XYZ file of C-alpha atoms in Angstrom:
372
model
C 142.600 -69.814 109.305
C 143.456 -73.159 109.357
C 139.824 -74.632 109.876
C 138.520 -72.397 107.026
C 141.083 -74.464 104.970
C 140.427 -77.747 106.026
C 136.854 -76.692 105.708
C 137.212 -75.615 102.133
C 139.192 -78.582 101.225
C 136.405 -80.839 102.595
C 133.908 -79.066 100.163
C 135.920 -79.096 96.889
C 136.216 -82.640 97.612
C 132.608 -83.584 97.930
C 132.345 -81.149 94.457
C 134.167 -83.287 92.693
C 133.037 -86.800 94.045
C 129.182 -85.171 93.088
C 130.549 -84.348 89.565
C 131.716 -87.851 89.615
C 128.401 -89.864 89.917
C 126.617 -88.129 87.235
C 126.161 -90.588 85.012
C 125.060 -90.247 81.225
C 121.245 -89.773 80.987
C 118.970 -91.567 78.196
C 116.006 -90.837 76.638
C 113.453 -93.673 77.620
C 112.704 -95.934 74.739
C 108.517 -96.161 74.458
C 108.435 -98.022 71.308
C 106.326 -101.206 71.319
C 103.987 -103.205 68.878
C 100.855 -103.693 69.222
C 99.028 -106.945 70.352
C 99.041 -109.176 67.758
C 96.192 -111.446 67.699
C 93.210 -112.375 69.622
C 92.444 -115.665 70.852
C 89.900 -116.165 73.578
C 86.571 -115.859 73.390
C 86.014 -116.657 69.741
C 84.369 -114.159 67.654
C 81.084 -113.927 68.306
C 81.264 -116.350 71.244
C 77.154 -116.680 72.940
C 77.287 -115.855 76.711
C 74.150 -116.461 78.648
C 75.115 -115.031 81.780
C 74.483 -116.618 85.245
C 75.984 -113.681 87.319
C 74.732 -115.469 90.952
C 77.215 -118.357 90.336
C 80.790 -118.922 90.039
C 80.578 -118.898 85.986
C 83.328 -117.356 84.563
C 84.965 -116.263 80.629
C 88.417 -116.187 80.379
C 90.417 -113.847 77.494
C 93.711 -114.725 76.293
C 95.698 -112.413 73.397
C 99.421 -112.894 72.260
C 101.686 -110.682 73.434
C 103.142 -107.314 72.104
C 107.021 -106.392 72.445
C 108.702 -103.496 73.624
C 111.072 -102.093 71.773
C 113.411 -102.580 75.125
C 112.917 -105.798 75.525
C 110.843 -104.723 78.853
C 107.410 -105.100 80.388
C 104.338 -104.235 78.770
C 100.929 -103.595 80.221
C 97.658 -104.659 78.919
C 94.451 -103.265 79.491
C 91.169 -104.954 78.302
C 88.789 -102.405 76.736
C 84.607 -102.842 75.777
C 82.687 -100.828 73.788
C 79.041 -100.692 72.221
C 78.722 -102.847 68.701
C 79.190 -99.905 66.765
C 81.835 -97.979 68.923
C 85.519 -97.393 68.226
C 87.004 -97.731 71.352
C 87.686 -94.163 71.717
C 85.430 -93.886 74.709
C 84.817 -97.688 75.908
C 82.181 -98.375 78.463
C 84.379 -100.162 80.659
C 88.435 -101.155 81.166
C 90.409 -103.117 83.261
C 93.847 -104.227 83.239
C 94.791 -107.934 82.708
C 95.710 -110.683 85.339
C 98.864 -109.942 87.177
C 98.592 -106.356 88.006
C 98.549 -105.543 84.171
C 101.375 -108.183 83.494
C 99.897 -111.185 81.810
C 98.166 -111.837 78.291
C 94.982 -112.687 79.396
C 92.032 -112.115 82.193
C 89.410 -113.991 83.788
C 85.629 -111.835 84.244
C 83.421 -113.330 86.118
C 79.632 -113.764 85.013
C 78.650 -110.903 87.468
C 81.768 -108.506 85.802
C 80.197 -109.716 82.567
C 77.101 -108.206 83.797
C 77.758 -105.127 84.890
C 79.476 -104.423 81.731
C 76.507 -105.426 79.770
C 74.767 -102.708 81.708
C 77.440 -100.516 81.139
C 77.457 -101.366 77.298
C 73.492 -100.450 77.109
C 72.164 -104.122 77.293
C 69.150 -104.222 79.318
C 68.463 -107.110 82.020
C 66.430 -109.758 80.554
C 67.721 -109.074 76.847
C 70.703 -110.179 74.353
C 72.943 -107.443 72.632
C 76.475 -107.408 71.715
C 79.728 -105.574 72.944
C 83.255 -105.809 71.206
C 86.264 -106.210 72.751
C 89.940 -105.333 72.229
C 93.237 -105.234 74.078
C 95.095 -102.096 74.853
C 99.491 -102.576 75.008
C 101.055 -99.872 76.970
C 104.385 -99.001 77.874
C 104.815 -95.240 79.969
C 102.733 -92.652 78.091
C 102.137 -94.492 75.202
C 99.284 -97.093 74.147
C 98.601 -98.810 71.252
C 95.238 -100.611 70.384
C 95.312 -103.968 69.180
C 94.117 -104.038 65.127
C 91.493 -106.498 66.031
C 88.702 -106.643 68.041
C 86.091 -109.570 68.583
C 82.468 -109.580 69.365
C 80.583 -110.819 72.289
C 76.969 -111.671 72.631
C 75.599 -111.196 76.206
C 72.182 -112.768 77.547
C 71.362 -110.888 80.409
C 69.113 -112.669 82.919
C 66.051 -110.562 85.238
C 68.158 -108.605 88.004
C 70.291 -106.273 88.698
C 73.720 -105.457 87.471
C 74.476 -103.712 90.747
C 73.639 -105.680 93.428
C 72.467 -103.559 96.373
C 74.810 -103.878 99.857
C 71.898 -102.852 102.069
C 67.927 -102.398 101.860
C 65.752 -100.741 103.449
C 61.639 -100.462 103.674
C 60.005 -97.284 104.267
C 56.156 -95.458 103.390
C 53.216 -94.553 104.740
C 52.592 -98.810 105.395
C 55.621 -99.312 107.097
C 55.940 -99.016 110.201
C 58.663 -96.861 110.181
C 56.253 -94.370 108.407
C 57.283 -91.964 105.882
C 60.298 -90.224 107.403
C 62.851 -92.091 105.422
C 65.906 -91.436 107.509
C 63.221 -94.341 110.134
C 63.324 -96.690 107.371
C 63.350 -100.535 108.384
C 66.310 -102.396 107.211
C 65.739 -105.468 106.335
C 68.122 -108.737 106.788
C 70.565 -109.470 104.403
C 70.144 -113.312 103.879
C 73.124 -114.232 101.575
C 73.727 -111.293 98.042
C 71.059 -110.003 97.010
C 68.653 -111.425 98.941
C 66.841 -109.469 101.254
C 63.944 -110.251 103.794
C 61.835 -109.283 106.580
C 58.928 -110.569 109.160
C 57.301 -106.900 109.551
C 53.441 -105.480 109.873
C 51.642 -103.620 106.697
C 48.984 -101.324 107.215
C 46.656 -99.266 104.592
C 48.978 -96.949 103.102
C 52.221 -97.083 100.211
C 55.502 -98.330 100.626
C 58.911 -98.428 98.168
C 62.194 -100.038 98.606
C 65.593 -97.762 99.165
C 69.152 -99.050 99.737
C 69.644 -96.214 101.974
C 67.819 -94.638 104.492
C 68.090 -90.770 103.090
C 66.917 -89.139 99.428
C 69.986 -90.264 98.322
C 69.074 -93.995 98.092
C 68.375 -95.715 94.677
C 64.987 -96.703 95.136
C 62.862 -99.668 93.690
C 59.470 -100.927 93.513
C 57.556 -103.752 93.399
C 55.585 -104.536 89.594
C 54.073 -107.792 89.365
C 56.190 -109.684 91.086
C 59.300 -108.141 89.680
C 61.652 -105.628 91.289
C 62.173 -102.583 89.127
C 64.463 -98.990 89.783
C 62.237 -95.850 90.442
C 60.201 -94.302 93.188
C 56.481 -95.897 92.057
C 55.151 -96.885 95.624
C 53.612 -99.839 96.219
C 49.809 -99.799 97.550
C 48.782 -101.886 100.299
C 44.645 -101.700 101.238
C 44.917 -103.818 104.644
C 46.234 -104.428 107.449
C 48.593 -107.432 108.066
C 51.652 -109.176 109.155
C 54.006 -110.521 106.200
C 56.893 -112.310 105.571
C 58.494 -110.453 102.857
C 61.193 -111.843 100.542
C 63.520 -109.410 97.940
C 66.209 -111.179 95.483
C 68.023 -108.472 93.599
C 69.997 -111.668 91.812
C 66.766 -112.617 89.749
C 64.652 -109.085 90.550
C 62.250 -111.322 91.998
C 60.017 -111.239 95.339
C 57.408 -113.043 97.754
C 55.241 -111.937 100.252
C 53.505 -114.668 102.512
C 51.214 -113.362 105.443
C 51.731 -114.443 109.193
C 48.493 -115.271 110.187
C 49.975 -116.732 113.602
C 52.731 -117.828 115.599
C 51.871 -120.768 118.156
C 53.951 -122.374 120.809
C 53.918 -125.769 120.383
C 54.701 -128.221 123.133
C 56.045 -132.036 122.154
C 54.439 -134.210 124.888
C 50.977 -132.157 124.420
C 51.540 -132.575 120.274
C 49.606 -129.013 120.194
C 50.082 -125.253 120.290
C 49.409 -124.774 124.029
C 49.749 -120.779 123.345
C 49.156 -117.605 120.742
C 52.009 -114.997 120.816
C 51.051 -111.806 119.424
C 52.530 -109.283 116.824
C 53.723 -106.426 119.127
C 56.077 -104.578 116.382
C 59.443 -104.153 115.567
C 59.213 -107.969 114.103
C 58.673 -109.304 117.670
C 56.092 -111.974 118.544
C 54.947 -111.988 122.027
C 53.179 -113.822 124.979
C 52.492 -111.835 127.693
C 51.923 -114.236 130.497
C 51.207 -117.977 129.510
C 51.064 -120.981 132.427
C 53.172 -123.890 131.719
C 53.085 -127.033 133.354
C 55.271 -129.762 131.974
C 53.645 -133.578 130.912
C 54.209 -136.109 133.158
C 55.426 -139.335 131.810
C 56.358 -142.696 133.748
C 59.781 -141.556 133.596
C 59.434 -138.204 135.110
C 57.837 -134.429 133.479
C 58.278 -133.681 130.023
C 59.263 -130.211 129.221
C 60.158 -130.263 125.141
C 59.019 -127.021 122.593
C 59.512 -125.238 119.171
C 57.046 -122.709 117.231
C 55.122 -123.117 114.751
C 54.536 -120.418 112.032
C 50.988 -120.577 110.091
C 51.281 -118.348 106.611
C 49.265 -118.309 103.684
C 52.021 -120.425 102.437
C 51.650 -123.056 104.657
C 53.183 -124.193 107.828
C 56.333 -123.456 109.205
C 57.863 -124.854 112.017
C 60.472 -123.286 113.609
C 63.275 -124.831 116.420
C 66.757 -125.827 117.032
C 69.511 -126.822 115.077
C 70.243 -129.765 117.664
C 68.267 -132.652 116.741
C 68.516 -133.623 120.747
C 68.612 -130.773 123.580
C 69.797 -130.166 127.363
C 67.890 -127.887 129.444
C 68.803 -124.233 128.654
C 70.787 -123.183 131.940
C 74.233 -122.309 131.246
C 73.769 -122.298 127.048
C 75.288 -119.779 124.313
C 73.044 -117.069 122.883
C 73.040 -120.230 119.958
C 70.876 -122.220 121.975
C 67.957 -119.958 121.147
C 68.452 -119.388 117.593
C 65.183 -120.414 115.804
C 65.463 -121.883 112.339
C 63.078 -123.761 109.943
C 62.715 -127.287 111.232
C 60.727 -130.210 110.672
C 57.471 -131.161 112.338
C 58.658 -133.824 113.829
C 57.177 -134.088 117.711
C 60.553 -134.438 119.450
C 63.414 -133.161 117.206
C 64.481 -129.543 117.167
C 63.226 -128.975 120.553
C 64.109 -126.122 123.103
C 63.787 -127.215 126.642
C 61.985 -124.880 129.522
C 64.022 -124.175 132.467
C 62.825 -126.363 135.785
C 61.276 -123.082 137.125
C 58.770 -122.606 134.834
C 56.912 -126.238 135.225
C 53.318 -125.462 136.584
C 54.365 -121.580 136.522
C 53.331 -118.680 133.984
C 56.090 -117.490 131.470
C 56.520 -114.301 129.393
C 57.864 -115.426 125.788
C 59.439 -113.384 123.124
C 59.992 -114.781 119.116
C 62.578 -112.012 117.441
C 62.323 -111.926 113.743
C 64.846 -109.002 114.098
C 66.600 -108.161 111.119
C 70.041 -107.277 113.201
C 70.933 -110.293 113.889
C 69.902 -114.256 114.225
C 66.022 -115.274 114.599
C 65.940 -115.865 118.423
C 63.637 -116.110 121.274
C 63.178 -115.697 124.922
C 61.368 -117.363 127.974
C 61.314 -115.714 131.067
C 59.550 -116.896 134.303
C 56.797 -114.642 136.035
């Protein structure tokens, strides 16, 4: 009897400490004015957009009040010439997590939004602009809006992450989910050292019928599934910037070793797919100088471009036992007899050698030398 008392007690006493702590409940105040004024960009402000630099527009507004005295959020808001904001193409809240009267867009926002607004690449048009105040549930549009004039250069909007090469010329064939990806160079900028036979190719940015594809149209890169015809068979360097929707395509008519002390390509490697050069079996016997047997190399790329040489990024080099994966890296280099030089291992002097130059697209540009 006595616990059920003390236990009842204990109850009615945390009743009345609960009724206690309720506390007085008001309505939330979402009153607030609108954003005043305006005043960055000025109206009508001229834009030609650069959107593979830095470039950037910044957008300042004074600030609206809550009726609170507490934080308001802004929200930037586009919209065709002739729209009223009720459906804008495109919104985005200001600096600071929403905080701050104003907002820095890049170049490349600037140009998606173009896009967005209807204004095609390599055109001018105009969007307006506005700011949206918010506080809770409840926004108010500023009463003024400004006008922007947007010179869109050749290129995308939406700059592909990944690309991929695939068609009846390609040596993946047409199974799509084989498609060749190609190396991603720096944004945009694709490229690959592959083989092209008689047959069609297009461009996907991934390898299933989901991709967005492209195609090539006199030089320019353009959205849709039009293959591109190719009547012959040959080995290409091929070259895709998405920045400017702009390619090349320079054929490798051969890949020679070239060897410093002889000042000549002492060997031809041969295309053997998958963007791998190769020399089978090729004897090597190393110059003999009054100082002792000279064993200095690079490559040497000929394209209907011209001449490319291609070595190390060491002006000076040791011999290759006991180097990084770096040491073999092959990058464009001068034709200068001695700099950028690879040296053979010892073992290979007046022995034959199996050589491999990767133009693989998974990785660095690299090569091998083994010794038979």
């Amino acid at each position: 009897m006595r616990k059920f008392i003390q236990s009842g007690g204990v109850l009615l006493v945390a009743m009345l400490v609960i009724a206690s702590c309720k506390k007085e409940v008001k309505p939330l105040n979402l009153n607030l004015t609108a954003v005043g004024s305006l005043s960055l960009p000025a109206n009508n402000t001229a834009v030609a957009l650069a959107p593979a630099t830095p470039a950037s527009v910044e957008f300042k507004w004074d600030a609206a009040q809550a009726a609170d005295g507490d934080y308001v959020l802004y929200q930037i808001a586009f919209d065709k010439e002739g729209g009223d904001f009720s459906k804008p193409v495109y919104k985005t809240v200001s600096n600071g997590g929403g905080v701050e009267t104003k907002i820095t867009l890049t170049h490349k926002d600037l140009n998606k939004i173009a896009n967005m607004g209807g204004i095609a690449a390599s055109s001018t048009g105009k969007l307006k602009w506005t700011v949206l105040a918010s506080k809770g549930t409840n926004v108010v549009a500023s009463s003024e809006s400004r006008t922007l004039q947007l010179s869109r250069p050749a290129g995308f909007a939406e700059i592909p992450v990944d690309m991929y090469i695939t068609g009846s010329a390609t040596e993946g064939g047409t199974d799509i989910t084989k498609a060749v990806k190609l190396k991603k160079n720096e944004e945009g900028v694709f490229e690959i050292y592959t083989s092209l036979k008689a047959g069609n190719y297009f461009l996907t940015d991934k390898p299933s019928d989901a991709g967005k594809k492209y195609y090539i149209d006199g030089g320019l890169i353009k959205e849709g599934s039009t293959p591109v015809t190719v009547s012959a068979d040959k080995k290409y360097k091929l070259t895709f910037d998405f920045n400017v929707a702009t390619t090349s395509s320079v054929e490798i008519q051969s890949v020679g070793l070239w060897m410093s002390a002889y000042g000549s390509e002492i060997g031809q490697l041969n295309y053997v797919g998958n963007s791998t050069w190769q020399i089978a079996n090729l004897p090597i016997e190393f110059y003999q100088f009054s100082w002792g047997r000279d064993e200095r190399y690079k490559f040497v790329v000929h394209t209907s471009a011209g001449v490319q040489y291609m070595g190390s990024s060491r002006g000076d080099n040791g011999p290759p036992a006991g180097q990084a994966a770096s040491y073999f890296f092959l990058l464009p280099v001068t034709n200068d007899q001695w700099a950028n030089t690879y040296k053979f291992d010892p073992s290979a002097d007046r022995h034959n050698v199996k050589v491999d130059v990767n133009f693989k697209t998974d990785g660095a540009y690299t090569h091998t030398v083994t010794t038979l």
